[in-house]
């Protein structure tokens, strides 16, 4: 005899679908018998520059200590982050990617009978983290593909403990300004923790996006979540962080797994954080690549959602799945977003100039074939 272990799982978990990452290059090569070197992957919002050279040096220098557990407190990285982010050491929580921070928040503050509020077309981890602990996910309809902050505020009730907001938002790339954020935070009840997910904020420096760090002192119920996976080019090492009041950080550390950030990730993140030249190059490449793709979409007669991330969602004006499959046959991997309620869009990561050109040419061929 065997039990029905799906039925035995929490109701919220039963209703979830597993997170589907971007298709790996090797998988596509096996499926279609393609040369992996010929495949262009623009699906997972990775930094096309590769890792910072300084981060690579730091990793090599840390290899001799692989038999040792990492610093469970992450003192060196937390010290650098505290200095750069203008906070105290006890306000920093390290995570195995910023996803880990979102999971820690859910484990610490959500439970059956409670709920989290977030937007339609928002990051898939929000419902996963919420429903996995038995809490209710309250999804607020989007406005112009982005967060409708007044509607999200109205959705908060006595059982709300967490609100997830992303700026810029993934997968849409939409954003809101400082005034809108401040007005929202002013009206959020004190018993609700606002998680401001800024995974892509480094790409928006000098733009009209607010810096969440500017609001931390004024709002004790605010947590800012960031990552080294995007602009800092360390996606495979999985290192992120949260910035909050010392009380919130202490609560998260009570449920944080010991040694959740490995030694190589800690060393690489410290080095990457100091490499200002690399970060500037990442921003410049992203800006020029965004312009390249927008010009290509314009030439193809396609519309898109303006983005402040390192990706852009193009509206194909038709169901995107067949186009996605056609691009795969051309050796180009992008990201379908039908699971986000966007069946006509594809999300495209900004790549190197040659990669962007390859994608646009492949898209032209696929669309011409109908």
Coordinates of C-alpha atoms in Angstrom, one line a residue:
X1 CA 0.0 0.0 0.0
X2 CA 1.1 3.6 -0.6
X3 CA -0.3 6.9 0.6
X4 CA -1.4 9.7 -1.6
X5 CA 1.3 12.1 -0.7
X6 CA 0.0 14.9 -2.9
X7 CA -3.3 14.8 -1.0
X8 CA -1.3 14.7 2.3
X9 CA 0.6 17.9 1.4
X10 CA -0.6 21.3 2.7
X11 CA -3.5 22.6 0.6
X12 CA -1.5 25.6 -0.5
X13 CA 1.3 23.3 -1.7
X14 CA -1.1 21.1 -3.6
X15 CA -2.3 24.2 -5.6
X16 CA 1.2 25.3 -6.6
X17 CA 3.1 24.5 -9.8
X18 CA 6.9 24.1 -9.4
X19 CA 9.0 27.1 -10.4
X20 CA 10.2 26.6 -14.0
X21 CA 13.6 28.2 -14.7
X22 CA 14.9 29.2 -18.1
X23 CA 15.8 26.3 -20.3
X24 CA 19.5 25.4 -19.9
X25 CA 21.7 25.5 -23.0
X26 CA 22.8 21.9 -22.6
X27 CA 19.2 20.7 -22.4
X28 CA 18.3 22.5 -25.7
X29 CA 21.5 21.2 -27.3
X30 CA 20.5 17.6 -26.4
X31 CA 16.9 18.0 -27.5
X32 CA 17.6 19.5 -30.9
X33 CA 21.1 18.1 -31.5
X34 CA 22.6 21.6 -31.6
X35 CA 26.1 22.7 -30.9
X36 CA 26.0 24.3 -27.4
X37 CA 28.4 27.0 -28.5
X38 CA 25.9 28.1 -31.1
X39 CA 23.1 28.6 -28.7
X40 CA 22.2 32.1 -27.3
X41 CA 20.5 32.1 -23.9
X42 CA 18.5 35.3 -23.1
X43 CA 16.1 33.7 -20.7
X44 CA 17.2 34.1 -17.1
X45 CA 18.2 37.8 -16.7
X46 CA 21.9 36.8 -16.2
X47 CA 24.7 39.3 -16.7
X48 CA 26.2 38.7 -20.2
X49 CA 29.6 40.2 -19.1
X50 CA 30.3 37.2 -17.0
X51 CA 31.5 37.5 -13.4
X52 CA 33.8 40.4 -12.3
X53 CA 37.5 39.5 -12.8
X54 CA 38.0 40.5 -9.2
X55 CA 35.3 38.0 -8.0
X56 CA 37.0 35.2 -10.0
X57 CA 40.3 36.0 -8.3
X58 CA 38.6 35.9 -4.9
X59 CA 37.0 32.5 -5.7
X60 CA 40.4 31.0 -6.6
X61 CA 42.0 32.3 -3.4
X62 CA 39.2 30.8 -1.3
X63 CA 39.5 27.3 -2.9
X64 CA 42.0 26.0 -0.4
X65 CA 39.5 26.3 2.4
X66 CA 36.7 24.2 0.9
X67 CA 37.0 21.7 3.7
X68 CA 36.0 24.4 6.2
X69 CA 32.5 25.6 6.9
X70 CA 31.8 29.2 5.8
X71 CA 31.5 32.0 8.2
X72 CA 27.9 31.4 9.3
X73 CA 27.5 35.1 10.2
X74 CA 29.1 36.3 6.9
X75 CA 30.9 39.0 8.9
X76 CA 33.1 40.4 6.1
X77 CA 30.3 40.7 3.5
X78 CA 27.8 42.1 6.1
X79 CA 30.4 44.7 7.1
X80 CA 30.8 45.8 3.5
X81 CA 27.1 45.9 2.9
X82 CA 26.4 47.8 6.1
X83 CA 29.0 50.4 5.1
X84 CA 27.8 50.8 1.5
X85 CA 24.1 50.7 2.4
X86 CA 24.4 53.1 5.4
X87 CA 23.0 50.7 8.0
X88 CA 24.3 48.9 11.0
X89 CA 25.7 45.4 10.9
X90 CA 22.7 43.9 12.8
X91 CA 20.3 45.2 10.1
X92 CA 21.7 42.9 7.4
X93 CA 20.5 39.3 6.7
X94 CA 22.3 37.2 4.2
X95 CA 20.4 34.8 1.9
X96 CA 21.1 32.0 -0.5
X97 CA 20.1 34.4 -3.2
X98 CA 17.4 37.0 -2.6
X99 CA 14.8 34.2 -3.0
X100 CA 16.0 32.9 0.3
X101 CA 15.2 36.2 2.0
X102 CA 11.6 36.0 0.6
X103 CA 11.3 32.4 2.0
X104 CA 12.6 33.5 5.4
X105 CA 10.0 36.3 5.5
X106 CA 7.3 33.8 4.7
X107 CA 8.5 31.3 7.3
X108 CA 8.8 33.9 10.0
X109 CA 5.6 35.9 9.4
X110 CA 3.1 33.9 7.5
X111 CA 0.9 30.9 8.6
X112 CA -2.6 29.4 8.0
X113 CA -5.2 32.1 8.6
X114 CA -2.8 34.9 7.5
X115 CA -2.2 36.4 4.1
X116 CA 0.3 38.1 1.9
X117 CA -0.6 40.8 -0.7
X118 CA 1.2 41.1 -4.0
X119 CA 0.5 42.2 -7.6
X120 CA -0.6 40.3 -10.7
X121 CA 2.3 39.6 -13.0
X122 CA 4.7 39.6 -10.1
X123 CA 7.6 37.3 -9.3
X124 CA 6.5 33.6 -9.1
X125 CA 8.3 33.1 -5.8
X126 CA 5.8 35.3 -3.9
X127 CA 2.9 32.8 -4.2
X128 CA 5.3 29.9 -3.8
X129 CA 6.7 31.2 -0.5
X130 CA 3.2 32.3 0.7
X131 CA 1.2 29.2 -0.1
X132 CA 4.0 26.8 1.0
X133 CA 3.5 27.9 4.6
X134 CA -0.3 27.6 4.4
X135 CA -1.0 31.3 4.1
X136 CA -3.4 32.9 1.6
X137 CA -2.0 34.7 -1.5
X138 CA -4.0 37.9 -2.2
X139 CA -3.2 38.8 -5.8
X140 CA -4.2 42.4 -6.8
X141 CA -4.9 43.1 -10.5
X142 CA -2.1 45.0 -12.2
X143 CA -2.4 48.5 -13.7
X144 CA -0.6 49.0 -17.0
X145 CA 1.3 45.8 -16.4
X146 CA 2.7 47.2 -13.1
X147 CA 1.8 47.5 -9.4
X148 CA -1.4 49.3 -8.6
X149 CA -0.2 50.5 -5.2
X150 CA -3.6 52.1 -4.0
X151 CA -5.4 48.8 -4.9
X152 CA -2.8 46.8 -3.0
X153 CA -3.2 49.1 0.0
X154 CA -6.9 48.5 -0.2
X155 CA -6.4 44.7 -0.2
X156 CA -4.6 44.7 3.2
X157 CA -6.8 43.5 6.0
X158 CA -6.4 42.5 9.7
X159 CA -4.9 39.1 8.6
X160 CA -2.3 40.6 6.3
X161 CA 1.3 40.2 7.5
X162 CA 3.4 40.7 4.4
X163 CA 3.2 42.8 1.2
X164 CA 5.6 42.0 -1.6
X165 CA 6.4 44.8 -4.0
X166 CA 9.1 44.7 -6.6
X167 CA 10.8 47.8 -8.2
X168 CA 11.5 47.2 -11.0
X169 CA 9.1 44.3 -11.3
X170 CA 10.0 41.0 -12.8
X171 CA 8.8 39.9 -15.4
X172 CA 7.3 43.2 -16.7
X173 CA 10.1 45.6 -15.9
X174 CA 7.6 48.2 -14.7
X175 CA 8.4 50.6 -11.9
X176 CA 7.0 53.3 -9.6
X177 CA 8.6 56.5 -8.3
X178 CA 9.7 57.8 -4.9
X179 CA 6.5 59.7 -4.2
X180 CA 4.3 56.7 -4.9
X181 CA 6.4 54.5 -2.7
X182 CA 6.4 57.0 0.2
X183 CA 2.6 57.5 0.0
X184 CA 2.2 53.7 0.1
X185 CA 4.5 53.2 3.0
X186 CA 2.8 56.0 5.0
X187 CA -0.5 54.2 4.8
X188 CA 0.5 50.6 5.3
X189 CA -0.5 49.4 8.8
X190 CA 2.3 48.9 11.3
X191 CA 1.6 45.2 11.6
X192 CA 2.4 44.6 8.0
X193 CA 5.9 44.0 6.8
X194 CA 6.6 45.5 3.3
X195 CA 9.2 43.6 1.4
X196 CA 10.6 45.8 -1.3
X197 CA 12.3 43.5 -3.8
X198 CA 15.0 45.4 -5.6
X199 CA 16.7 42.6 -7.4
X200 CA 17.4 44.8 -10.4
X201 CA 17.9 48.2 -8.7
X202 CA 21.6 48.5 -9.7
X203 CA 20.6 48.8 -13.4
X204 CA 18.4 51.8 -12.6
X205 CA 21.0 54.1 -10.9
X206 CA 20.4 57.7 -11.8
X207 CA 16.9 57.0 -13.1
X208 CA 13.6 57.9 -11.6
X209 CA 13.4 54.9 -9.4
X210 CA 13.6 55.4 -5.6
X211 CA 16.3 53.9 -3.6
X212 CA 14.6 51.7 -0.9
X213 CA 17.5 52.4 1.5
X214 CA 16.3 56.0 1.7
X215 CA 13.1 54.8 3.4
X216 CA 14.5 52.3 5.9
X217 CA 14.9 54.8 8.8
X218 CA 11.4 56.2 8.5
X219 CA 9.5 52.9 8.1
X220 CA 10.3 50.1 10.7
X221 CA 8.0 47.8 8.8
X222 CA 10.1 47.9 5.6
X223 CA 12.6 45.3 4.4
X224 CA 14.7 45.9 1.3
X225 CA 15.7 42.7 -0.6
X226 CA 18.6 42.7 -3.1
X227 CA 20.9 40.2 -4.9
X228 CA 24.3 39.6 -6.4
X229 CA 22.8 37.5 -9.2
X230 CA 22.0 40.2 -11.7
X231 CA 24.1 43.3 -12.1
X232 CA 26.9 41.7 -10.1
X233 CA 27.0 38.6 -12.3
X234 CA 27.1 35.9 -9.6
X235 CA 23.8 34.0 -10.3
X236 CA 25.3 30.5 -9.9
X237 CA 26.7 31.3 -6.5
X238 CA 23.3 32.2 -4.9
X239 CA 24.0 35.2 -2.6
X240 CA 21.5 37.9 -1.7
X241 CA 20.6 40.0 1.3
X242 CA 17.9 41.8 3.2
X243 CA 18.1 45.1 5.0
X244 CA 15.6 45.9 7.7
X245 CA 15.4 46.9 11.4
X246 CA 17.5 44.9 13.8
X247 CA 14.4 43.4 15.2
X248 CA 13.2 42.0 11.8
X249 CA 16.7 40.9 11.0
X250 CA 16.9 39.0 14.3
X251 CA 13.6 37.2 13.6
X252 CA 14.8 36.2 10.1
X253 CA 18.1 34.9 11.6
X254 CA 16.1 32.6 13.9
X255 CA 14.7 30.7 10.9
X256 CA 17.7 31.1 8.6
X257 CA 19.6 27.9 7.8
X258 CA 23.2 27.8 9.2
X259 CA 25.8 28.4 6.6
X260 CA 23.2 29.4 4.0
X261 CA 25.8 31.3 2.0
X262 CA 28.8 29.3 1.0
X263 CA 32.5 30.4 1.3
X264 CA 33.0 31.0 -2.4
X265 CA 29.9 33.1 -2.7
X266 CA 30.9 35.2 0.3
X267 CA 34.4 35.8 -1.1
X268 CA 33.1 36.6 -4.6
X269 CA 30.4 38.9 -3.3
X270 CA 32.9 40.9 -1.3
X271 CA 35.1 41.4 -4.3
X272 CA 32.2 42.2 -6.7
X273 CA 30.9 44.8 -4.3
X274 CA 34.2 46.6 -4.5
X275 CA 34.4 46.4 -8.3
X276 CA 32.8 49.7 -9.3
X277 CA 34.2 49.6 -12.8
X278 CA 32.5 46.2 -13.5
X279 CA 29.2 47.5 -12.2
X280 CA 29.4 50.6 -14.4
X281 CA 30.2 48.4 -17.5
X282 CA 27.2 46.3 -16.7
X283 CA 24.9 49.3 -16.6
X284 CA 26.3 50.7 -19.8
X285 CA 26.0 47.4 -21.7
X286 CA 22.4 47.0 -20.4
X287 CA 21.4 50.5 -21.5
X288 CA 22.8 50.2 -25.0
X289 CA 21.4 46.6 -25.3
X290 CA 18.0 47.9 -24.3
X291 CA 18.1 50.5 -27.0
X292 CA 19.2 47.9 -29.5
X293 CA 16.2 45.6 -28.8
X294 CA 13.7 48.4 -28.7
X295 CA 14.9 49.6 -32.1
X296 CA 14.6 46.0 -33.4
X297 CA 11.1 45.7 -32.1
X298 CA 10.2 49.0 -33.6
X299 CA 11.5 47.9 -37.0
X300 CA 9.4 44.6 -36.7
X301 CA 6.3 46.6 -35.8
X302 CA 6.1 45.1 -32.3
X303 CA 5.3 46.8 -29.0
X304 CA 6.9 46.2 -25.7
X305 CA 6.6 47.1 -22.0
X306 CA 9.1 49.8 -21.1
X307 CA 11.6 48.3 -18.6
X308 CA 14.1 49.4 -15.9
X309 CA 15.5 45.9 -15.5
X310 CA 18.0 44.0 -17.6
X311 CA 15.2 42.4 -19.6
X312 CA 12.3 43.5 -21.7
X313 CA 8.9 42.0 -22.5
X314 CA 7.9 42.1 -26.1
X315 CA 4.2 41.8 -27.2
X316 CA 3.9 39.6 -30.2
X317 CA 0.3 40.3 -30.8
X318 CA -0.4 36.6 -30.9
X319 CA 0.1 33.6 -28.6
X320 CA 3.8 33.5 -27.9
X321 CA 4.3 29.8 -27.4
X322 CA 4.7 28.9 -31.1
X323 CA 7.2 31.7 -31.5
X324 CA 9.1 30.6 -28.5
X325 CA 9.4 27.1 -29.9
X326 CA 10.5 28.5 -33.3
X327 CA 13.2 30.5 -31.6
X328 CA 14.4 27.4 -29.8
X329 CA 14.8 25.7 -33.2
X330 CA 16.9 28.7 -34.2
X331 CA 19.1 28.1 -31.2
X332 CA 17.8 31.1 -29.2
X333 CA 16.4 30.7 -25.7
X334 CA 14.1 33.4 -24.3
X335 CA 11.4 33.2 -21.6
X336 CA 7.7 32.6 -22.2
X337 CA 5.6 34.3 -19.5
X338 CA 2.2 32.8 -20.0
X339 CA 2.4 31.5 -16.5
X340 CA 2.5 35.1 -15.4
X341 CA -0.8 35.8 -17.2
X342 CA 1.0 37.2 -20.2
X343 CA 0.4 34.6 -23.0
X344 CA 1.3 37.0 -25.9
X345 CA 4.6 38.2 -24.4
X346 CA 8.1 36.9 -24.4
X347 CA 10.7 38.2 -21.8
X348 CA 14.1 38.7 -23.3
X349 CA 17.2 39.3 -21.3
X350 CA 19.6 42.0 -22.5
X351 CA 22.6 40.2 -23.9
X352 CA 25.9 41.2 -25.7
X353 CA 25.4 43.2 -28.9
X354 CA 25.9 40.1 -31.1
X355 CA 23.5 38.0 -29.0
X356 CA 20.9 40.7 -29.3
X357 CA 21.3 40.8 -33.0
X358 CA 21.1 37.0 -33.2
X359 CA 17.8 37.1 -31.3
X360 CA 16.3 39.8 -33.5
X361 CA 17.3 38.0 -36.7
X362 CA 15.9 34.7 -35.4
X363 CA 12.7 36.5 -34.3
X364 CA 12.4 38.0 -37.8
X365 CA 12.7 34.6 -39.4
X366 CA 10.2 32.9 -37.1
X367 CA 7.6 35.7 -37.5
X368 CA 8.0 35.6 -41.3
X369 CA 7.3 31.9 -41.3
X370 CA 4.0 32.6 -39.5

